[in-house]
Amino acid sequence: MFWLTAFLDVPPPHFEPAVDFWSAVSGWTPSARRGDDEEFLTLTPAEGDPHLKMQRVGDGAPRLHLDVHVPDPRAEADRAIGLGAVEVADQRADQGYVVLRSPGGLTFCLVNHPAGTAAPAASWPGGSRSAIDQVCLDIPRETFEDEAGFWQSLLGWPRSGASLPEFDRLVRPDDQALRILMQRTGDDGPVRAHLDLACSQRDREILRHVGLGAHVVSEHSFWTVLEDPAGMHYCLTDRPPA
C-alpha cells in the first residue's frame, strides 16, 4: 500500500454545491471531470499529491469511501477477501481498480494510481491554518475489534490507543497524507466514515466554514462537528495541522 484517498460520494442535487464547498474549504482546485458521465473529479492542491476526490452518485445519502492505492489491485483484493472483505459484483479490475466492502460494510476501492507526497497545510486570512488529514471510521462497538483488525492488517499500520477511550488509531507512516482514526459508536448498522480537519485556530475555522455554507451540529472539548451543504458530517479538531 502506498497511498490513501478519501472519496466523497454525493447525489446529484447536492453535488455541485458540495464541490464548491470542499474546494473553498481546502483551497484546492477541482480537476476536469472524468468518467462516462463526467461523474468524477479530484480536488488538486497546489503542492503535493491529491488525497480528496469526489463522485456524483445516483442515489442514497452522501457518504465517504476510501481508495487504497496498491501496485496490484487484483492481488491485493484477493488478500483483502482473505482478511474478511467482500468483493462487489460490478468490480472493474480490467480498468485498474476493484471495489470491495470491509467486514463491517464500509465500501473501499483498491486502485493502482501512484502517489506519495503529502500536500502542506493551507493558510487562511487571520493567520489560521488547516489540513484535511484524517478519516475517522465510525464503528459499532459490537463489531469494533473485527473491523479495526481488518484495517490494521490491510494497511499494515500499527494500532495504538488514543487520548479518549472510545477511539483507537492506526499510526500513519510519515509519507502519508491521511490518518486513520477509529471510533466506537453505539449505533447499529454498517461502518461509516467521515473527514476530520486539523486546525490551528478552531474558532476561526468554524466561522470560515459556516460562512461557506456549513452548519454547526455539536461542540466538544477538542473538536466541533459540522454538516456540509450535502448533509455530510465532518469534524474540525484541535490537532496541529503540521
Short mmCIF file of N, CA, C and O in Angstrom, two decimals, residues 80-164:
data_model
loop_
_atom_site.label_atom_id
_atom_site.label_comp_id
_atom_site.label_asym_id
_atom_site.label_seq_id
_atom_site.Cartn_x
_atom_site.Cartn_y
_atom_site.Cartn_z
N ALA A 80 -7.38 -9.06 0.60
CA ALA A 80 -8.42 -8.41 1.40
C ALA A 80 -9.59 -9.36 1.66
O ALA A 80 -10.15 -9.39 2.76
N ILE A 81 -9.95 -10.14 0.65
CA ILE A 81 -11.03 -11.11 0.81
C ILE A 81 -10.64 -12.15 1.86
O ILE A 81 -11.45 -12.57 2.69
N GLY A 82 -9.38 -12.56 1.86
CA GLY A 82 -8.91 -13.48 2.88
C GLY A 82 -8.96 -12.89 4.28
O GLY A 82 -9.05 -13.63 5.26
N LEU A 83 -8.92 -11.56 4.37
CA LEU A 83 -8.99 -10.89 5.67
C LEU A 83 -10.43 -10.63 6.10
O LEU A 83 -10.66 -10.13 7.21
N GLY A 84 -11.40 -10.91 5.20
CA GLY A 84 -12.80 -10.74 5.57
C GLY A 84 -13.58 -9.78 4.72
O GLY A 84 -14.78 -9.57 4.96
N ALA A 85 -12.96 -9.13 3.72
CA ALA A 85 -13.69 -8.22 2.84
C ALA A 85 -14.57 -9.01 1.87
O ALA A 85 -14.36 -10.21 1.64
N VAL A 86 -15.53 -8.33 1.29
CA VAL A 86 -16.43 -8.91 0.29
C VAL A 86 -16.28 -8.09 -0.99
O VAL A 86 -16.38 -6.86 -0.97
N GLU A 87 -16.06 -8.78 -2.11
CA GLU A 87 -15.93 -8.09 -3.39
C GLU A 87 -17.31 -7.73 -3.93
O GLU A 87 -18.23 -8.54 -3.91
N VAL A 88 -17.45 -6.50 -4.43
CA VAL A 88 -18.70 -6.06 -5.03
C VAL A 88 -18.81 -6.64 -6.43
O VAL A 88 -17.83 -6.73 -7.17
N ALA A 89 -19.99 -7.04 -6.83
CA ALA A 89 -20.18 -7.79 -8.07
C ALA A 89 -19.71 -7.03 -9.31
O ALA A 89 -19.19 -7.62 -10.25
N ASP A 90 -19.87 -5.70 -9.33
CA ASP A 90 -19.53 -4.95 -10.53
C ASP A 90 -18.11 -4.40 -10.48
O ASP A 90 -17.84 -3.28 -10.92
N GLN A 91 -17.19 -5.18 -9.92
CA GLN A 91 -15.80 -4.73 -9.84
C GLN A 91 -15.23 -4.50 -11.24
O GLN A 91 -15.66 -5.10 -12.21
N ARG A 92 -14.21 -3.63 -11.31
CA ARG A 92 -13.66 -3.21 -12.61
C ARG A 92 -12.15 -3.41 -12.64
O ARG A 92 -11.38 -2.51 -12.91
N ALA A 93 -11.70 -4.63 -12.34
CA ALA A 93 -10.26 -4.89 -12.30
C ALA A 93 -9.62 -4.64 -13.65
O ALA A 93 -8.43 -4.28 -13.74
N ASP A 94 -10.39 -4.80 -14.73
CA ASP A 94 -9.83 -4.55 -16.06
C ASP A 94 -9.48 -3.09 -16.27
O ASP A 94 -8.69 -2.76 -17.15
N GLN A 95 -10.05 -2.19 -15.46
CA GLN A 95 -9.75 -0.77 -15.58
C GLN A 95 -8.84 -0.28 -14.45
O GLN A 95 -8.72 0.92 -14.23
N GLY A 96 -8.23 -1.19 -13.72
CA GLY A 96 -7.23 -0.80 -12.74
C GLY A 96 -7.75 -0.62 -11.33
O GLY A 96 -7.04 -0.08 -10.49
N TYR A 97 -8.99 -1.05 -11.03
CA TYR A 97 -9.45 -0.96 -9.65
C TYR A 97 -10.44 -2.08 -9.35
O TYR A 97 -11.06 -2.66 -10.25
N VAL A 98 -10.58 -2.37 -8.06
CA VAL A 98 -11.51 -3.37 -7.58
C VAL A 98 -12.29 -2.75 -6.42
O VAL A 98 -11.71 -2.09 -5.56
N VAL A 99 -13.61 -2.95 -6.41
CA VAL A 99 -14.48 -2.41 -5.37
C VAL A 99 -14.82 -3.50 -4.37
O VAL A 99 -15.23 -4.60 -4.76
N LEU A 100 -14.65 -3.21 -3.08
CA LEU A 100 -14.94 -4.18 -2.02
C LEU A 100 -15.68 -3.50 -0.88
O LEU A 100 -15.81 -2.27 -0.86
N ARG A 101 -16.13 -4.32 0.07
CA ARG A 101 -16.67 -3.82 1.33
C ARG A 101 -15.91 -4.48 2.47
O ARG A 101 -15.60 -5.67 2.40
N SER A 102 -15.64 -3.70 3.49
CA SER A 102 -14.97 -4.22 4.67
C SER A 102 -15.89 -5.18 5.41
O SER A 102 -17.10 -5.25 5.12
N PRO A 103 -15.38 -5.93 6.39
CA PRO A 103 -16.26 -6.83 7.16
C PRO A 103 -17.45 -6.11 7.78
O PRO A 103 -18.53 -6.68 7.91
N GLY A 104 -17.27 -4.84 8.14
CA GLY A 104 -18.36 -4.06 8.73
C GLY A 104 -19.22 -3.32 7.73
O GLY A 104 -20.16 -2.62 8.13
N GLY A 105 -18.92 -3.45 6.43
CA GLY A 105 -19.78 -2.87 5.41
C GLY A 105 -19.34 -1.56 4.81
O GLY A 105 -20.09 -0.95 4.03
N LEU A 106 -18.12 -1.07 5.10
CA LEU A 106 -17.64 0.17 4.50
C LEU A 106 -17.07 -0.12 3.11
O LEU A 106 -16.17 -0.95 2.95
N THR A 107 -17.56 0.60 2.11
CA THR A 107 -17.05 0.44 0.75
C THR A 107 -15.64 1.02 0.65
O THR A 107 -15.35 2.09 1.20
N PHE A 108 -14.76 0.32 -0.06
CA PHE A 108 -13.44 0.85 -0.38
C PHE A 108 -13.01 0.29 -1.73
O PHE A 108 -13.54 -0.72 -2.20
N CYS A 109 -12.09 0.99 -2.36
CA CYS A 109 -11.58 0.58 -3.66
C CYS A 109 -10.08 0.37 -3.58
O CYS A 109 -9.37 1.11 -2.89
N LEU A 110 -9.61 -0.64 -4.28
CA LEU A 110 -8.17 -0.84 -4.47
C LEU A 110 -7.83 -0.35 -5.86
O LEU A 110 -8.40 -0.81 -6.86
N VAL A 111 -6.93 0.64 -5.93
CA VAL A 111 -6.60 1.30 -7.19
C VAL A 111 -5.09 1.26 -7.38
O VAL A 111 -4.33 1.04 -6.44
N ASN A 112 -4.64 1.52 -8.61
CA ASN A 112 -3.21 1.42 -8.88
C ASN A 112 -2.57 2.75 -9.25
O ASN A 112 -1.49 2.77 -9.84
N HIS A 113 -3.22 3.88 -8.92
CA HIS A 113 -2.64 5.19 -9.26
C HIS A 113 -1.54 5.54 -8.28
O HIS A 113 -1.78 5.59 -7.07
N PRO A 114 -0.32 5.82 -8.75
CA PRO A 114 0.77 6.14 -7.82
C PRO A 114 0.64 7.53 -7.22
O PRO A 114 0.14 8.46 -7.86
N ALA A 115 1.06 7.69 -5.98
CA ALA A 115 1.12 8.98 -5.29
C ALA A 115 1.97 8.78 -4.05
O ALA A 115 2.15 7.66 -3.59
N GLY A 116 2.49 9.89 -3.50
CA GLY A 116 3.33 9.71 -2.33
C GLY A 116 3.85 10.97 -1.68
O GLY A 116 4.69 10.89 -0.79
N THR A 117 3.33 12.17 -2.08
CA THR A 117 3.80 13.42 -1.48
C THR A 117 2.62 14.15 -0.88
O THR A 117 1.69 14.55 -1.60
N ALA A 118 2.63 14.33 0.44
CA ALA A 118 1.51 14.98 1.12
C ALA A 118 1.50 16.47 0.85
O ALA A 118 2.55 17.13 0.79
N ALA A 119 0.30 17.03 0.67
CA ALA A 119 0.15 18.48 0.49
C ALA A 119 0.37 19.20 1.82
O ALA A 119 0.02 18.66 2.88
N PRO A 120 0.94 20.39 1.79
CA PRO A 120 1.12 21.14 3.04
C PRO A 120 -0.22 21.67 3.54
O PRO A 120 -1.21 21.75 2.80
N ALA A 121 -0.26 22.05 4.82
CA ALA A 121 -1.46 22.68 5.38
C ALA A 121 -1.72 24.00 4.67
O ALA A 121 -0.80 24.68 4.18
N ALA A 122 -2.99 24.37 4.59
CA ALA A 122 -3.38 25.64 3.96
C ALA A 122 -3.38 26.76 4.98
O ALA A 122 -3.72 26.55 6.16
N SER A 123 -3.01 27.95 4.55
CA SER A 123 -3.02 29.14 5.40
C SER A 123 -4.16 30.06 4.97
O SER A 123 -4.43 30.22 3.77
N TRP A 124 -4.83 30.68 5.97
CA TRP A 124 -6.02 31.48 5.70
C TRP A 124 -5.86 32.89 6.26
O TRP A 124 -5.04 33.11 7.16
N PRO A 125 -6.63 33.86 5.77
CA PRO A 125 -6.58 35.21 6.33
C PRO A 125 -6.84 35.19 7.83
O PRO A 125 -7.68 34.45 8.32
N GLY A 126 -6.06 35.99 8.55
CA GLY A 126 -6.15 35.98 10.01
C GLY A 126 -5.13 35.09 10.66
O GLY A 126 -5.03 35.06 11.89
N GLY A 127 -4.37 34.34 9.85
CA GLY A 127 -3.27 33.56 10.39
C GLY A 127 -3.58 32.13 10.75
O GLY A 127 -2.70 31.41 11.22
N SER A 128 -4.82 31.66 10.55
CA SER A 128 -5.13 30.28 10.87
C SER A 128 -4.65 29.35 9.76
O SER A 128 -4.48 29.76 8.61
N ARG A 129 -4.45 28.08 10.13
CA ARG A 129 -4.04 27.05 9.18
C ARG A 129 -4.90 25.82 9.40
O ARG A 129 -5.37 25.56 10.50
N SER A 130 -5.10 25.05 8.33
CA SER A 130 -5.89 23.82 8.46
C SER A 130 -5.41 22.81 7.44
O SER A 130 -4.77 23.15 6.44
N ALA A 131 -5.75 21.55 7.70
CA ALA A 131 -5.38 20.46 6.80
C ALA A 131 -6.45 19.37 6.88
O ALA A 131 -6.89 19.00 7.97
N ILE A 132 -6.89 18.90 5.71
CA ILE A 132 -7.75 17.72 5.64
C ILE A 132 -6.82 16.52 5.74
O ILE A 132 -6.18 16.13 4.76
N ASP A 133 -6.72 15.95 6.94
CA ASP A 133 -5.64 14.98 7.16
C ASP A 133 -6.08 13.71 7.88
O ASP A 133 -5.23 12.92 8.30
N GLN A 134 -7.39 13.48 8.00
CA GLN A 134 -7.81 12.29 8.75
C GLN A 134 -9.17 11.80 8.28
O GLN A 134 -10.06 12.60 8.01
N VAL A 135 -9.31 10.49 8.21
CA VAL A 135 -10.60 9.83 8.04
C VAL A 135 -10.90 9.08 9.34
O VAL A 135 -10.06 8.31 9.82
N CYS A 136 -12.06 9.34 9.89
CA CYS A 136 -12.50 8.63 11.09
C CYS A 136 -13.50 7.56 10.69
O CYS A 136 -14.50 7.86 10.02
N LEU A 137 -13.23 6.32 11.07
CA LEU A 137 -14.14 5.22 10.84
C LEU A 137 -15.07 5.10 12.05
O LEU A 137 -14.60 4.93 13.18
N ASP A 138 -16.37 5.22 11.82
CA ASP A 138 -17.38 5.15 12.86
C ASP A 138 -17.90 3.71 12.92
O ASP A 138 -18.66 3.29 12.04
N ILE A 139 -17.49 2.98 13.96
CA ILE A 139 -17.67 1.52 14.00
C ILE A 139 -18.54 1.15 15.20
O ILE A 139 -18.20 1.51 16.34
N PRO A 140 -19.65 0.43 15.00
CA PRO A 140 -20.42 -0.04 16.15
C PRO A 140 -19.56 -0.85 17.12
O PRO A 140 -18.67 -1.61 16.70
N ARG A 141 -19.81 -0.69 18.41
CA ARG A 141 -18.99 -1.36 19.42
C ARG A 141 -18.94 -2.87 19.22
O ARG A 141 -17.90 -3.51 19.42
N GLU A 142 -20.07 -3.46 18.81
CA GLU A 142 -20.13 -4.91 18.68
C GLU A 142 -19.19 -5.45 17.61
O GLU A 142 -18.77 -6.60 17.67
N THR A 143 -18.89 -4.66 16.61
CA THR A 143 -18.03 -5.12 15.51
C THR A 143 -16.68 -4.42 15.49
O THR A 143 -15.90 -4.60 14.55
N PHE A 144 -16.37 -3.65 16.55
CA PHE A 144 -15.18 -2.80 16.51
C PHE A 144 -13.90 -3.61 16.35
O PHE A 144 -13.05 -3.26 15.50
N GLU A 145 -13.72 -4.65 17.13
CA GLU A 145 -12.45 -5.37 17.09
C GLU A 145 -12.22 -6.02 15.73
O GLU A 145 -11.11 -5.99 15.19
N ASP A 146 -13.25 -6.60 15.16
CA ASP A 146 -13.10 -7.23 13.84
C ASP A 146 -12.76 -6.19 12.78
O ASP A 146 -11.87 -6.41 11.94
N GLU A 147 -13.46 -5.06 12.81
CA GLU A 147 -13.23 -4.03 11.79
C GLU A 147 -11.86 -3.38 11.97
O GLU A 147 -11.12 -3.17 11.00
N ALA A 148 -11.52 -3.05 13.20
CA ALA A 148 -10.21 -2.43 13.46
C ALA A 148 -9.08 -3.38 13.06
O ALA A 148 -8.08 -2.96 12.45
N GLY A 149 -9.23 -4.66 13.38
CA GLY A 149 -8.21 -5.63 12.99
C GLY A 149 -8.08 -5.77 11.49
O GLY A 149 -6.98 -5.96 10.96
N PHE A 150 -9.21 -5.66 10.78
CA PHE A 150 -9.17 -5.75 9.33
C PHE A 150 -8.34 -4.61 8.75
O PHE A 150 -7.44 -4.84 7.92
N TRP A 151 -8.62 -3.38 9.16
CA TRP A 151 -7.89 -2.24 8.58
C TRP A 151 -6.42 -2.24 8.99
O TRP A 151 -5.55 -1.87 8.20
N GLN A 152 -6.13 -2.68 10.20
CA GLN A 152 -4.73 -2.79 10.61
C GLN A 152 -3.99 -3.78 9.72
O GLN A 152 -2.87 -3.52 9.26
N SER A 153 -4.61 -4.91 9.43
CA SER A 153 -3.96 -5.92 8.60
C SER A 153 -3.89 -5.49 7.14
O SER A 153 -2.88 -5.71 6.47
N LEU A 154 -4.95 -4.87 6.64
CA LEU A 154 -4.96 -4.47 5.24
C LEU A 154 -3.90 -3.41 4.96
O LEU A 154 -3.14 -3.52 3.99
N LEU A 155 -3.83 -2.39 5.82
CA LEU A 155 -2.90 -1.28 5.58
C LEU A 155 -1.49 -1.59 6.08
O LEU A 155 -0.52 -0.99 5.61
N GLY A 156 -1.38 -2.47 7.07
CA GLY A 156 -0.08 -2.77 7.63
C GLY A 156 0.43 -1.67 8.55
O GLY A 156 1.65 -1.56 8.76
N TRP A 157 -0.47 -0.86 9.11
CA TRP A 157 -0.09 0.21 10.03
C TRP A 157 -0.28 -0.27 11.47
O TRP A 157 -1.27 -0.92 11.78
N PRO A 158 0.64 0.06 12.38
CA PRO A 158 0.47 -0.33 13.78
C PRO A 158 -0.77 0.32 14.39
O PRO A 158 -1.16 1.43 14.02
N ARG A 159 -1.36 -0.37 15.34
CA ARG A 159 -2.55 0.15 16.03
C ARG A 159 -2.15 0.70 17.38
O ARG A 159 -1.28 0.13 18.07
N SER A 160 -2.78 1.80 17.78
CA SER A 160 -2.45 2.43 19.05
C SER A 160 -3.73 2.98 19.67
O SER A 160 -4.71 3.28 18.97
N GLY A 161 -3.73 3.14 20.98
CA GLY A 161 -4.80 3.83 21.65
C GLY A 161 -4.75 5.32 21.35
O GLY A 161 -3.79 5.83 20.77
N ALA A 162 -5.79 6.03 21.74
CA ALA A 162 -5.86 7.47 21.55
C ALA A 162 -6.12 8.15 22.88
O ALA A 162 -6.16 7.50 23.93
N SER A 163 -6.30 9.47 22.86
CA SER A 163 -6.43 10.22 24.10
C SER A 163 -7.75 9.96 24.82
O SER A 163 -7.85 10.20 26.03
N LEU A 164 -8.78 9.49 24.11
CA LEU A 164 -10.07 9.17 24.71
C LEU A 164 -10.36 7.69 24.52
O LEU A 164 -10.02 7.12 23.47
#
